[in-house]
PDB file of C-alpha atoms in Angstrom:
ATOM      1  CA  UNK A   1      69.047-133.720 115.301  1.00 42.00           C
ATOM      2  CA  UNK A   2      68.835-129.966 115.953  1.00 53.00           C
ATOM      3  CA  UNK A   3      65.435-128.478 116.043  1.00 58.00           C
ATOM      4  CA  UNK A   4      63.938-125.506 114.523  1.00 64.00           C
ATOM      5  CA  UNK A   5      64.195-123.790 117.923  1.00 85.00           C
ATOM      6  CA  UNK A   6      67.505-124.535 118.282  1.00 94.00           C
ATOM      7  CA  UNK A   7      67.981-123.102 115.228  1.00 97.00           C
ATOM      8  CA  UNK A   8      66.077-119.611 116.267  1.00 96.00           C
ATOM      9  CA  UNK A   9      67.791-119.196 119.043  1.00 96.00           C
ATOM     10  CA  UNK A  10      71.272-120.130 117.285  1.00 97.00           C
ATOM     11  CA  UNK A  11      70.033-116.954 114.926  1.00 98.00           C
ATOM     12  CA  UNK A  12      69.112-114.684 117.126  1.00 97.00           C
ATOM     13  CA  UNK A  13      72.047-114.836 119.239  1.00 97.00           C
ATOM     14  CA  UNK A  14      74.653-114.682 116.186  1.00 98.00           C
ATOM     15  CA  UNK A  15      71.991-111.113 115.347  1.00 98.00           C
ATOM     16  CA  UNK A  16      72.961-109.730 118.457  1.00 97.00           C
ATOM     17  CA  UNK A  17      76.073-110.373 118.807  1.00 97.00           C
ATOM     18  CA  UNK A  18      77.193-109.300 115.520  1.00 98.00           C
ATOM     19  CA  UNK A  19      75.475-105.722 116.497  1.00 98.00           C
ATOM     20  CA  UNK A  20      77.206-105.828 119.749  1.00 97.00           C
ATOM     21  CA  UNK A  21      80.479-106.226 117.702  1.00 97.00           C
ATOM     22  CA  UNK A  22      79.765-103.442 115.470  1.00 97.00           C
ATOM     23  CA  UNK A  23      78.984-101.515 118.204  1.00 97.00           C
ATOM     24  CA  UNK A  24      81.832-102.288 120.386  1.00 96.00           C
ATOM     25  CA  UNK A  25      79.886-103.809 123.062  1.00 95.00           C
ATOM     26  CA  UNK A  26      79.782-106.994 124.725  1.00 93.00           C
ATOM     27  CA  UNK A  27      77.161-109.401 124.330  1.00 90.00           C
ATOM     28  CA  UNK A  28      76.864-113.762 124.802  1.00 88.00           C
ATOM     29  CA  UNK A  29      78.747-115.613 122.943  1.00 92.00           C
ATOM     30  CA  UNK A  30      76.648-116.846 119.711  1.00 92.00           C
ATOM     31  CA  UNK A  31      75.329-119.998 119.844  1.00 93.00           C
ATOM     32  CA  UNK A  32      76.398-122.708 116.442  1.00 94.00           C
ATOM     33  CA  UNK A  33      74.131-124.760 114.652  1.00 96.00           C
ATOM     34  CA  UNK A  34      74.711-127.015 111.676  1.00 96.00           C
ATOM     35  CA  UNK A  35      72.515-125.073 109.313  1.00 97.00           C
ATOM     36  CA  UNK A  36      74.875-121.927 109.370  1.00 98.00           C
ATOM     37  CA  UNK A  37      76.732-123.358 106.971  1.00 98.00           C
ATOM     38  CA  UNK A  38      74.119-124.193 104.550  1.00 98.00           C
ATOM     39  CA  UNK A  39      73.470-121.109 102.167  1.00 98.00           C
ATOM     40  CA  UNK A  40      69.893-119.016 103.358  1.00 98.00           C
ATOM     41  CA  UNK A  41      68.138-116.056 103.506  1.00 98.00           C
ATOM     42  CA  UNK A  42      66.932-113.864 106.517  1.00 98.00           C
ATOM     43  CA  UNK A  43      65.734-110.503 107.069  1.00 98.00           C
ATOM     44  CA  UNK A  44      66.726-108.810 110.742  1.00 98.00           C
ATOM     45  CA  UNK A  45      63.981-106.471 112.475  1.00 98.00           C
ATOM     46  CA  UNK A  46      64.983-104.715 114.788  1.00 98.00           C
ATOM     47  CA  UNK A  47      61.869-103.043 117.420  1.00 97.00           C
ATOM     48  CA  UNK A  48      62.343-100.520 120.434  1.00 96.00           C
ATOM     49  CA  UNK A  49      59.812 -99.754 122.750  1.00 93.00           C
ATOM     50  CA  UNK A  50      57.250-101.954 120.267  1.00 91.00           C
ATOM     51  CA  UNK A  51      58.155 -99.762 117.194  1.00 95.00           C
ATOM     52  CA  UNK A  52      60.393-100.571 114.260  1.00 96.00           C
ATOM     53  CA  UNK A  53      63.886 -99.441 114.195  1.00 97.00           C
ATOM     54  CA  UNK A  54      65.830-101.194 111.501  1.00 97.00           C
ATOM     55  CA  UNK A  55      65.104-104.115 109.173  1.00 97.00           C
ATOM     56  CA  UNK A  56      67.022-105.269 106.255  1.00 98.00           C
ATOM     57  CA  UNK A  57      67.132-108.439 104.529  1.00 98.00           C
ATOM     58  CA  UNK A  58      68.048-110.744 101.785  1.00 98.00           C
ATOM     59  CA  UNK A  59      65.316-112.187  99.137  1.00 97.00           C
ATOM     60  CA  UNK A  60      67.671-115.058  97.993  1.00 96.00           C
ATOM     61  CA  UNK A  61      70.316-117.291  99.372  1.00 97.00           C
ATOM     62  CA  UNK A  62      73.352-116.076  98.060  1.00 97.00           C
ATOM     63  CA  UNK A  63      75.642-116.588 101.225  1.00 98.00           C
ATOM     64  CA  UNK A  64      75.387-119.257 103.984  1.00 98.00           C
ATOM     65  CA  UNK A  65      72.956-118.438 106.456  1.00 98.00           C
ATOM     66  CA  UNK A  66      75.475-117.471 109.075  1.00 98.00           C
ATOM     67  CA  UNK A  67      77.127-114.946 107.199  1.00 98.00           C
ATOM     68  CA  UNK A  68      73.946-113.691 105.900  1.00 98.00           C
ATOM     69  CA  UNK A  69      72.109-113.243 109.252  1.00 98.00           C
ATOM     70  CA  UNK A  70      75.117-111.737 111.080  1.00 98.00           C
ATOM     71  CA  UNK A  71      75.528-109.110 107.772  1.00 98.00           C
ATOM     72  CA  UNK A  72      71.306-107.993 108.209  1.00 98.00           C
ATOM     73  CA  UNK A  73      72.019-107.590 111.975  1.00 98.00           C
ATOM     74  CA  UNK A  74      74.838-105.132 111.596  1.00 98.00           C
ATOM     75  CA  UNK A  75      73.158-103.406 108.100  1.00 98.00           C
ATOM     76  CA  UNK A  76      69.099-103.352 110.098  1.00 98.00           C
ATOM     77  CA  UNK A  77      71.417-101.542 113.237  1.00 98.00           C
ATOM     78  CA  UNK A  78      73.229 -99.458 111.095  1.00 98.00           C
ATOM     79  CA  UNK A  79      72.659 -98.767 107.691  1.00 98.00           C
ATOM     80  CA  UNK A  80      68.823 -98.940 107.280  1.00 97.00           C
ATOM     81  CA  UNK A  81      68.413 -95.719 105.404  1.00 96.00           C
ATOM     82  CA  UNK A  82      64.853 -94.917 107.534  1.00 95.00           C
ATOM     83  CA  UNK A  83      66.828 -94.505 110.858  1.00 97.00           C
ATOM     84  CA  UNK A  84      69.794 -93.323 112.236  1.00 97.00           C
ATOM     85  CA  UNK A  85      72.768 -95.738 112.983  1.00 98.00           C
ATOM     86  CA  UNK A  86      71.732 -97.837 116.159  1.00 98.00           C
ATOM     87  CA  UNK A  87      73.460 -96.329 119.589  1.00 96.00           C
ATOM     88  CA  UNK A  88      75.229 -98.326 122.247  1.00 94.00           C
ATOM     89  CA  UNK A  89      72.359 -97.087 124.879  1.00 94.00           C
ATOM     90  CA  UNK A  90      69.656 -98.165 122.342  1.00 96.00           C
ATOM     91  CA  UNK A  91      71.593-101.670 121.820  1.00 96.00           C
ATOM     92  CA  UNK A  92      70.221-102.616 125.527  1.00 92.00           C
ATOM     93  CA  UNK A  93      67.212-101.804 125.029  1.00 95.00           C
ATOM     94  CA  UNK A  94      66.287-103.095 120.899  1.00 97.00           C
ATOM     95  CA  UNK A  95      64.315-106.714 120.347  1.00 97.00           C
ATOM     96  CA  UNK A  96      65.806-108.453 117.438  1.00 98.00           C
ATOM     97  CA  UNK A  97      63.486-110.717 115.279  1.00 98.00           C
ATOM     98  CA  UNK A  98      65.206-113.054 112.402  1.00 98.00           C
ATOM     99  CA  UNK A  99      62.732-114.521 109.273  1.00 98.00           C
ATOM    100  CA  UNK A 100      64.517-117.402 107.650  1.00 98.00           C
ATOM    101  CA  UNK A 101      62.821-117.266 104.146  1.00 98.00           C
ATOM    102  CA  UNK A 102      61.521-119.856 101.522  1.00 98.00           C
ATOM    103  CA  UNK A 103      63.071-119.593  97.888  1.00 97.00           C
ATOM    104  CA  UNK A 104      60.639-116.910  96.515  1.00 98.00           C
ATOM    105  CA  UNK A 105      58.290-118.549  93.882  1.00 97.00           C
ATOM    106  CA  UNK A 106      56.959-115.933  90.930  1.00 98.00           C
ATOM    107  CA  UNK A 107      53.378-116.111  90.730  1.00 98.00           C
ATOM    108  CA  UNK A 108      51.251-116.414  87.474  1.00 98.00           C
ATOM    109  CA  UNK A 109      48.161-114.226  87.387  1.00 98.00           C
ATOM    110  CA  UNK A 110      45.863-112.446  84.743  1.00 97.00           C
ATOM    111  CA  UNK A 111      45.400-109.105  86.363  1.00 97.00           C
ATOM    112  CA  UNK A 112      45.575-107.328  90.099  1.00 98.00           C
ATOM    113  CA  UNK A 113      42.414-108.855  91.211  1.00 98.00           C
ATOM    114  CA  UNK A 114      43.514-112.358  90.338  1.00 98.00           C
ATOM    115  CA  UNK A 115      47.020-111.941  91.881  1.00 98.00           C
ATOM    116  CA  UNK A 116      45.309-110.594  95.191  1.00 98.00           C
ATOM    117  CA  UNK A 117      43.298-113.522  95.137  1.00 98.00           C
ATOM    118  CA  UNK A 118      46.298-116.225  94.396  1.00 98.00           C
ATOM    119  CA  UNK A 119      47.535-114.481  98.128  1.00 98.00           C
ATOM    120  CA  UNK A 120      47.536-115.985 101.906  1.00 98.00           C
ATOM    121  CA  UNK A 121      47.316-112.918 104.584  1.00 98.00           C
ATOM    122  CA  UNK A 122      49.886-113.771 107.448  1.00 97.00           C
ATOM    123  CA  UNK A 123      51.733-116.446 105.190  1.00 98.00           C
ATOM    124  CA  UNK A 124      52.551-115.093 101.780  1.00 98.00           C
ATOM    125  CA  UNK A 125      55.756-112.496 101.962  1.00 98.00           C
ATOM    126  CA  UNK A 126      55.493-110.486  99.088  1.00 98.00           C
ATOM    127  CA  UNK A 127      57.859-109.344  96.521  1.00 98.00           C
ATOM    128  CA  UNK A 128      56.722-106.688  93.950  1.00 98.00           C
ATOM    129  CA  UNK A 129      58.809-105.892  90.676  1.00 98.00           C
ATOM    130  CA  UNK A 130      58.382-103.257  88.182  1.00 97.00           C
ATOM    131  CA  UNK A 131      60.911-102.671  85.454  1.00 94.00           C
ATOM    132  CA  UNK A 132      63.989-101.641  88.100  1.00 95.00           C
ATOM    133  CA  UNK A 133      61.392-100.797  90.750  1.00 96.00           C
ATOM    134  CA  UNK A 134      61.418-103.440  93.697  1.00 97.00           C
ATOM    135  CA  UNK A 135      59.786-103.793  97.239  1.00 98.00           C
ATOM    136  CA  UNK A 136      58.606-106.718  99.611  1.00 98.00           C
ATOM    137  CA  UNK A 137      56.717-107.133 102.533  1.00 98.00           C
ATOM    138  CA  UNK A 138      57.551-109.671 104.904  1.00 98.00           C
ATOM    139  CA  UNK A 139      54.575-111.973 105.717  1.00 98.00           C
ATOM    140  CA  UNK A 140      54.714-109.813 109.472  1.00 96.00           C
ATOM    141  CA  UNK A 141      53.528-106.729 107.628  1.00 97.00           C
ATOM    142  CA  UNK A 142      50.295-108.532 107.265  1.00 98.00           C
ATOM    143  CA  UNK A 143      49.628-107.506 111.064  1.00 96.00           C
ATOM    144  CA  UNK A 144      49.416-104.126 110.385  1.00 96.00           C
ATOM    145  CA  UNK A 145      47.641-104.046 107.108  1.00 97.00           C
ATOM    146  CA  UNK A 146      45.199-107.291 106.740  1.00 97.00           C
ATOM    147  CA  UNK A 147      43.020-106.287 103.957  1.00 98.00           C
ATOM    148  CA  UNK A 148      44.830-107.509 100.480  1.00 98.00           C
ATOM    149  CA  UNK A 149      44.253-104.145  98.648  1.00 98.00           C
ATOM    150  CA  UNK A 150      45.909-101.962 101.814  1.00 98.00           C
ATOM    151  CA  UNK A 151      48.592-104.328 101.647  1.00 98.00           C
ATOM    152  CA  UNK A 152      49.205-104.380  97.624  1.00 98.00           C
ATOM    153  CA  UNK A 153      48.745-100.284  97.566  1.00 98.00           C
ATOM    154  CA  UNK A 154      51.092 -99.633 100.499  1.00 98.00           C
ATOM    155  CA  UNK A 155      53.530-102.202  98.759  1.00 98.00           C
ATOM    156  CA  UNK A 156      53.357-100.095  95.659  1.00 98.00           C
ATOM    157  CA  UNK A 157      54.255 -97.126  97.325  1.00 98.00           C
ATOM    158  CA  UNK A 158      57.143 -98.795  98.838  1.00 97.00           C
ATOM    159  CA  UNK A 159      57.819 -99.429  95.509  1.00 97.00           C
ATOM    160  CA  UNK A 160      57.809 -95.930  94.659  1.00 96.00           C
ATOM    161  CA  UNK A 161      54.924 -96.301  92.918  1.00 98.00           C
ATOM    162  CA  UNK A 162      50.840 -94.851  92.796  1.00 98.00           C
ATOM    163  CA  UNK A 163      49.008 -97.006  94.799  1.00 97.00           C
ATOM    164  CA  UNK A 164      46.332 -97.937  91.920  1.00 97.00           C
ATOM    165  CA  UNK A 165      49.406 -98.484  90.193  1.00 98.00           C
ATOM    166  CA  UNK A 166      49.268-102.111  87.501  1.00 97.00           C
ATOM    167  CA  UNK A 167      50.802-102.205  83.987  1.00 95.00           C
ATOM    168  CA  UNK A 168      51.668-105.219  81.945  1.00 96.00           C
ATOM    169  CA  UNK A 169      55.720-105.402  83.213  1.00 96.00           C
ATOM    170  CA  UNK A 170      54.331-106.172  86.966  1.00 98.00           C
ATOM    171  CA  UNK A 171      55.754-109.765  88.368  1.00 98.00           C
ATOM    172  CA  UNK A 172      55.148-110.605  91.671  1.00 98.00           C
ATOM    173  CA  UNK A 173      56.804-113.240  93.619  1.00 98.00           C
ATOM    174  CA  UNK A 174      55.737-114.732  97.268  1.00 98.00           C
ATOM    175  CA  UNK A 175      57.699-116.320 100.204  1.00 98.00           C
ATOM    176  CA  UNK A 176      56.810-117.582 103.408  1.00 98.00           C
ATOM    177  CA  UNK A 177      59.060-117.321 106.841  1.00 98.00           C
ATOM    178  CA  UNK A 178      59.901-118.982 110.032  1.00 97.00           C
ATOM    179  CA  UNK A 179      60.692-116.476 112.306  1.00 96.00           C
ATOM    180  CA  UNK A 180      62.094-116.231 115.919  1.00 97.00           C
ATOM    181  CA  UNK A 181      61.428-113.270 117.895  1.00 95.00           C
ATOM    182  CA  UNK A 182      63.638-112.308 121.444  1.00 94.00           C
ATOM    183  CA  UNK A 183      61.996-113.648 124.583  1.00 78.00           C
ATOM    184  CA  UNK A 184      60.406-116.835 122.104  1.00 59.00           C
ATOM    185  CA  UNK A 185      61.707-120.029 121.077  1.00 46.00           C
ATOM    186  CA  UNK A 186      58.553-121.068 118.720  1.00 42.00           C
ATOM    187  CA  UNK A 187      57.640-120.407 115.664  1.00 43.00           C
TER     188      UNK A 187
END
């Protein structure tokens, strides 16, 4: 039976060399695993030199995970509207990271303080809805901003929103990951 490595490294070669396609270069050929077939959900982020250059995801499975993984490569390399379109000398050069996500489960909760409570730093990924306005955080972004509140207000403004922002149409939703970074095999 395959493993959950196997699996990672499966993903993160079919990331890569879907970019390398778009791109017109030449890359490995992409490893196959059993569990492409079976519908999933991944986000693709995309680092150079240690800072973030593209990362774009799905929140539900709507596509079988190897057509979804290969289609976040190419859109985190190329259509992330943050950065410019990923170059062929910056394709040497980026770290791919793919986070196979949970089914997203909507939280109940009474007010901010009790939703902030309900949450797990470094294992809940985050999805905030207001009305039409919509933004997640993958359980990574928890690195960079540990304390609940930070995390809740900067999700907010991802959201387009104030960052003492809470009315009565708020739903949140959480997630968890596995995720497989280049240059890893583990969890």
């Amino acid at each position: 039976m395959p493993t959950t490595d196997t699996l990672g490294v499966t993903l993160l070669t079919q990331a890569r060399k879907a970019i390398a396609d778009a791109l017109g270069q030449s890359a490995p050929v992409a490893l196959e695993h059993p569990r492409l077939a079976e519908r999933g959900a991944t986000f693709v982020t995309l680092t150079l030199d240690g800072d973030l250059r593209g990362c774009i995801g799905s929140l539900n499975a709507h596509r079988t995970l190897g057509d979804d993984v290969r289609e976040n490569a190419v859109s985190a390399a190329l259509r992330d509207p943050r950065f410019p379109p990923l170059s062929a000398s910056e394709f040497a050069r980026v770290k791919v990271e793919v986070s196979l996500l949970t089914e997203p489960d909507f939280m109940e909760f009474r007010d901010e303080a009790d939703a902030l409570a309900q949450l797990v730093p470094g294992r809940d990924g985050v999805i905030f809805f207001n009305g039409c306005q919509k933004a997640t955080f993958l359980p990574q972004v928890w690195e960079q901003l540990p304390d609940k509140h930070t995390f809740m207000a900067a999700l907010k403004q991802k959201a387009r929103l104030p960052v003492d922002f809470w009315g009565p149409n708020v739903m949140l939703a959480r997630y968890q990951v596995q995720k497989w970074h280049e240059g890893e095999t583990r969890e």
